[in-house]
CSV table of C-alpha atoms in Angstrom, one decimal:
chain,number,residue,atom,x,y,z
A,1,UNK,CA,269.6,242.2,118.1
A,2,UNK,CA,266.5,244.2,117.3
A,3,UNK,CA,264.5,240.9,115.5
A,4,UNK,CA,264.3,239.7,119.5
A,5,UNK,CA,263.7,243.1,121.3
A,6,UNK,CA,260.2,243.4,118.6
A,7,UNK,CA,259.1,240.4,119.0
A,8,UNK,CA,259.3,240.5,122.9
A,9,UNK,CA,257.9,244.0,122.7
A,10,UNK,CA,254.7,243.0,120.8
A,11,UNK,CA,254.4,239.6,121.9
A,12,UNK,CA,254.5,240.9,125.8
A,13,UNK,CA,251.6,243.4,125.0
A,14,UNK,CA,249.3,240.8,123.7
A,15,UNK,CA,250.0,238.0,126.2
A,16,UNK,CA,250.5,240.5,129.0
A,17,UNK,CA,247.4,242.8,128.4
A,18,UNK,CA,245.2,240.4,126.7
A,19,UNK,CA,246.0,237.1,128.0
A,20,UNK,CA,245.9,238.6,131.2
A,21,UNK,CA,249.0,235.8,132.0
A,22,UNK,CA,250.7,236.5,135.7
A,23,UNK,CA,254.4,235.9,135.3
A,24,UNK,CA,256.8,237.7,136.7
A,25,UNK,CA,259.4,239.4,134.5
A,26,UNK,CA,257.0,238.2,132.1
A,27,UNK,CA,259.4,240.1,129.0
A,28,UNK,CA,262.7,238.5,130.5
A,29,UNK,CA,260.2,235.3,130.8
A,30,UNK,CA,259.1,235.4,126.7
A,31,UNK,CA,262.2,236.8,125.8
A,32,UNK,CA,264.4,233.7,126.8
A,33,UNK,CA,262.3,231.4,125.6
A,34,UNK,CA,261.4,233.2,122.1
A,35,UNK,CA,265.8,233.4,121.8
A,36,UNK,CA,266.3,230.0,122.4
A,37,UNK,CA,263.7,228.5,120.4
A,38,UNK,CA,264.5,230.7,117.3
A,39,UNK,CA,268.0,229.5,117.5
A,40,UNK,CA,266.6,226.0,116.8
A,41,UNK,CA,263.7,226.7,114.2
A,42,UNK,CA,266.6,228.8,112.2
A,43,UNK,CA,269.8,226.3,112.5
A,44,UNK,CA,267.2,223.6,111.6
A,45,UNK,CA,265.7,225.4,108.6
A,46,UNK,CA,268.8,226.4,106.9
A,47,UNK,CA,270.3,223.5,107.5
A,48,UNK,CA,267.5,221.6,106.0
A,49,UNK,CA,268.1,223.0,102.4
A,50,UNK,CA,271.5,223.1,102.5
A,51,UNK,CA,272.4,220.7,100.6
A,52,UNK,CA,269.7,221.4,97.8
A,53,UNK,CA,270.8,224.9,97.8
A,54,UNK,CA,275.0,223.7,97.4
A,55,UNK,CA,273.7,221.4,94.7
A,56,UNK,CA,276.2,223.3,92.1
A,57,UNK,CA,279.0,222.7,94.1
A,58,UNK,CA,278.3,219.1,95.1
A,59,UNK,CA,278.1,218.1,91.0
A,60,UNK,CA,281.7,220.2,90.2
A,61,UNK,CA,283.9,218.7,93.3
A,62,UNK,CA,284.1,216.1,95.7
A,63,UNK,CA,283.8,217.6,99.7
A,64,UNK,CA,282.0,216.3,102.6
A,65,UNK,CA,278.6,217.3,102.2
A,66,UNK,CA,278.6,216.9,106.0
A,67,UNK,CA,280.0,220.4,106.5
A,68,UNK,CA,277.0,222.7,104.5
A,69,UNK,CA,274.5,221.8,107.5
A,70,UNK,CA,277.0,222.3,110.2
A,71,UNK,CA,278.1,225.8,108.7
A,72,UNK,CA,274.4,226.5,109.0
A,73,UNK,CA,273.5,225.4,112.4
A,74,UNK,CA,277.0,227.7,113.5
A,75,UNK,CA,275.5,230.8,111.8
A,76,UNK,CA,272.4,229.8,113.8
A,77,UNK,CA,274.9,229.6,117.0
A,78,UNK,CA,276.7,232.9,115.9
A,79,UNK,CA,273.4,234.7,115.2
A,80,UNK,CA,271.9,233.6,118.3
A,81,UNK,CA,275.0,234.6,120.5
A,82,UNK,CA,274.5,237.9,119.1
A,83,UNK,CA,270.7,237.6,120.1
A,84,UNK,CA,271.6,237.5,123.7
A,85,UNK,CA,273.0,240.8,123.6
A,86,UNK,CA,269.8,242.1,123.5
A,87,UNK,CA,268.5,239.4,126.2
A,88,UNK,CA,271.5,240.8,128.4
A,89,UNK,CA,270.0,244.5,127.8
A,90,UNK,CA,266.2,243.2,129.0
A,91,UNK,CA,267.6,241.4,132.2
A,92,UNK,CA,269.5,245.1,132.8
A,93,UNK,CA,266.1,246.9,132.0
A,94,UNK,CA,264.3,244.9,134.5
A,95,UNK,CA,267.2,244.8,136.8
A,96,UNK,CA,267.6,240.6,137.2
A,97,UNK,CA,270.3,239.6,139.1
A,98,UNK,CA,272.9,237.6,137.3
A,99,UNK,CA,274.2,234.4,139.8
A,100,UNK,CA,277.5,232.3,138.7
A,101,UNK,CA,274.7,229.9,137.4
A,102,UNK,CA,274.8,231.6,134.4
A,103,UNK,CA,278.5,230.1,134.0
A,104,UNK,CA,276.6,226.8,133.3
A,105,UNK,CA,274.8,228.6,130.1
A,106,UNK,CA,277.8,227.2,127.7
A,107,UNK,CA,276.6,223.7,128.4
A,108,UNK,CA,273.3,224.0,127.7
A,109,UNK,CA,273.9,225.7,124.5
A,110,UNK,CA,276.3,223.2,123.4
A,111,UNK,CA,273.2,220.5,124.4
A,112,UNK,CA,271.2,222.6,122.3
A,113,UNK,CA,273.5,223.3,119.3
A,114,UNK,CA,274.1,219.4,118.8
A,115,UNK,CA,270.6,218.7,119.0
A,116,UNK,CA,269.5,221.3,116.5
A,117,UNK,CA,272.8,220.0,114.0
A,118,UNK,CA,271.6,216.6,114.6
A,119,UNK,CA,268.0,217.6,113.4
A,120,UNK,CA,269.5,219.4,111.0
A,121,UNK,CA,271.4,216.3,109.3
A,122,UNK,CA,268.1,214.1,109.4
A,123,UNK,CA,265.6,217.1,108.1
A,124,UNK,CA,268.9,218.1,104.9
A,125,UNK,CA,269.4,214.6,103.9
A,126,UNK,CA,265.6,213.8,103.5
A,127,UNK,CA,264.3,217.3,101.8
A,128,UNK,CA,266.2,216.0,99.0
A,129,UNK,CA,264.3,213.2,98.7
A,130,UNK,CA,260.9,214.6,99.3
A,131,UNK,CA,261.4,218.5,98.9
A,132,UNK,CA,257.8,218.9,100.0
A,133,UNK,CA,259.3,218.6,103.8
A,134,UNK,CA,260.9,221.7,103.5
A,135,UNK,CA,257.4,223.5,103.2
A,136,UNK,CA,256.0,221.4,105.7
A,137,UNK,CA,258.6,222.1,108.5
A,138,UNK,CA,257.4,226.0,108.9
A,139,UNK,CA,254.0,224.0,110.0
A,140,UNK,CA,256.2,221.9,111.9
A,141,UNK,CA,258.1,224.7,114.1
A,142,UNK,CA,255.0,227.2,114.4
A,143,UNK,CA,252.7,224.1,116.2
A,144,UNK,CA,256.4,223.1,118.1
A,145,UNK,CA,256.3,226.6,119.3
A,146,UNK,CA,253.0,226.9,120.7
A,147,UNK,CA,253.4,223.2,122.5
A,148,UNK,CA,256.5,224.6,124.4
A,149,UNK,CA,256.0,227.2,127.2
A,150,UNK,CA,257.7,229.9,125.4
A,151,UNK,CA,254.4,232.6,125.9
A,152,UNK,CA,252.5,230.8,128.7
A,153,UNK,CA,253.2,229.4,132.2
A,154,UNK,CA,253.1,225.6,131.7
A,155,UNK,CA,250.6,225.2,134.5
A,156,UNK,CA,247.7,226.4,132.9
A,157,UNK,CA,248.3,223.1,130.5
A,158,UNK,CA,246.0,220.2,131.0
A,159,UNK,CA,247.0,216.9,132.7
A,160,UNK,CA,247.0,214.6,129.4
A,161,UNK,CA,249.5,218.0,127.7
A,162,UNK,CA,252.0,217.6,130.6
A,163,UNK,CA,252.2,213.7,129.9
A,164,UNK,CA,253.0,215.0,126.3
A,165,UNK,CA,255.3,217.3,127.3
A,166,UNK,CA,257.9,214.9,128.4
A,167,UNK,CA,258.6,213.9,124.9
A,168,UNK,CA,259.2,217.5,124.4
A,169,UNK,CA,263.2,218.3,124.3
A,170,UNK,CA,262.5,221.9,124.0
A,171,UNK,CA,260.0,221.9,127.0
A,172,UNK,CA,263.7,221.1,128.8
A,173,UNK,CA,266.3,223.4,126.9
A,174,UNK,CA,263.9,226.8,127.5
A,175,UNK,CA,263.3,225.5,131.3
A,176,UNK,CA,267.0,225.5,131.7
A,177,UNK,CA,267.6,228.4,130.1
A,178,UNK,CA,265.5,230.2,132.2
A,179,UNK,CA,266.5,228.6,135.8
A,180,UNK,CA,270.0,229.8,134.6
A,181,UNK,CA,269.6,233.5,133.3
A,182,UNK,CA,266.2,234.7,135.3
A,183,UNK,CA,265.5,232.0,138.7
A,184,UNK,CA,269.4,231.9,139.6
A,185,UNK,CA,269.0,227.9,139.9
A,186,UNK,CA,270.7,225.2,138.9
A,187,UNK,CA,269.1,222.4,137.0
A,188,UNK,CA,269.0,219.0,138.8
A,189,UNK,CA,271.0,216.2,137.3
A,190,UNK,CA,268.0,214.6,136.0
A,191,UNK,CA,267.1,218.0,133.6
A,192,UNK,CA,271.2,217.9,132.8
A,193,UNK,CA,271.0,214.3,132.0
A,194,UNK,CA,267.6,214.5,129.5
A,195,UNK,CA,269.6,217.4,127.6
A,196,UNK,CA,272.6,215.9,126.8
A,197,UNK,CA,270.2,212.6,126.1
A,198,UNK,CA,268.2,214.4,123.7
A,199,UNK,CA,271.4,216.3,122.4
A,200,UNK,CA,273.6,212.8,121.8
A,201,UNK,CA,270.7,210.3,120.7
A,202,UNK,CA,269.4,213.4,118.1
A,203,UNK,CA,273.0,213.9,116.6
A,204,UNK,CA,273.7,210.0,116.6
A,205,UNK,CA,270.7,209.6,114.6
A,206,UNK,CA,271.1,212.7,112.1
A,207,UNK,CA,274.9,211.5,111.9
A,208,UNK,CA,273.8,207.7,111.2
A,209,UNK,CA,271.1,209.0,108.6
A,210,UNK,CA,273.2,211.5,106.9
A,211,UNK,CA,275.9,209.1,106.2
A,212,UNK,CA,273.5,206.4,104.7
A,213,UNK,CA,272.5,208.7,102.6
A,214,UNK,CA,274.7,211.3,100.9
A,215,UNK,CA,275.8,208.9,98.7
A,216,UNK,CA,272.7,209.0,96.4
A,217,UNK,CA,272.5,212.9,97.0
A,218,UNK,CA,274.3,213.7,93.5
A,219,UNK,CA,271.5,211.6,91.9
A,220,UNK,CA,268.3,213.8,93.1
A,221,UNK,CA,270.0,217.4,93.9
């Protein structure tokens, strides 16, 4: 609870103060966006050595290998369902009214759970063939971060960057997030349709991967 209350603390002084950006709420704004997206970088991160790190395990007895990224993408889930304790205590601090919207929020965090699982499949299985991605994703998730609108409005973005955007999934799991919890709308079918696209067609491909895979895990772990 207190890792997300910092952050938002500092992060609101620097982009609020210096920045000089004009959102409202901007701390409910950032702090949304900064929960959401750390749920992802962390369920994707741990699940990405996972199988490296149960590599004693994996030699001793036969299990499904399957299960030591999913048990890390649910901490991720658990962890960040404790994280939005503190996002409820914000919205309370700045007195944001709730709407039965909100009611929506399990949906979009199941999208988003499957999609970080299913990232988290395709990012295990190949770190233990080339360990050096494990290094590279922190490089990865801080340049994903500052391409999605967690700190900034996304109007201030260029043309060409919008265009980019699109291919963006977490451009569309923080919008949501935020039209549920702080705007008191409801996404449009399109936005509900691209996140369970980008939710199913991630985990089908970490699944499909993973599978292939495991098999020659024993040799390289």
């Amino acid at each position: 609870m207190l890792n997300p209350l910092l952050m938002m603390i500092v992060v609101s002084a620097v982009f609020s103060y210096f920045f000089r950006f004009q959102i409202e709420h901007f701390p409910v704004y950032l702090i949304l966006g900064q929960t959401l997206f750390s749920f992802v970088s962390e369920a994707t991160s741990t699940s990405m050595s996972s199988i490296i790190d149960s590599a004693s395990l994996i030699k001793k007895i036969r299990i499904n290998k399957m299960l030591f990224p999913i048990e890390k993408a649910t901490f991720a889930l658990v962890n960040f369902a404790i994280s939005l304790v503190a996002v409820a205590l914000v919205m309370l601090f700045f007195r944001i009214q709730i709407s039965l919207n909100i009611l929506l929020l399990p949906f979009l965090i199941l999208c988003v759970y499957l999609f970080s699982l299913g990232l988290g499949l395709i990012l295990s299985s190949l770190a233990v063939f080339f360990r050096d991605i494990i290094h590279l994703w922190s490089v990865v998730i801080a340049a994903w971060t500052y391409f999605t609108p967690i700190f900034y409005p996304v109007e201030i973005l260029p043309e060409w960057a919008m265009q980019c955007m699109a291919f963006n999934p977490m451009y569309y799991y923080v919008n949501c997030f935020r039209d549920l919890a702080l705007y008191a709308s409801t996404p449009t079918l399109g936005e509900a349709l691209i996140c369970i696209g980008f939710a199913i067609a991630t985990l089908i491909i970490g699944y499909c991967i993973f599978k292939r895979m495991q098999k020659k895990f024993i040799l390289y772990v």
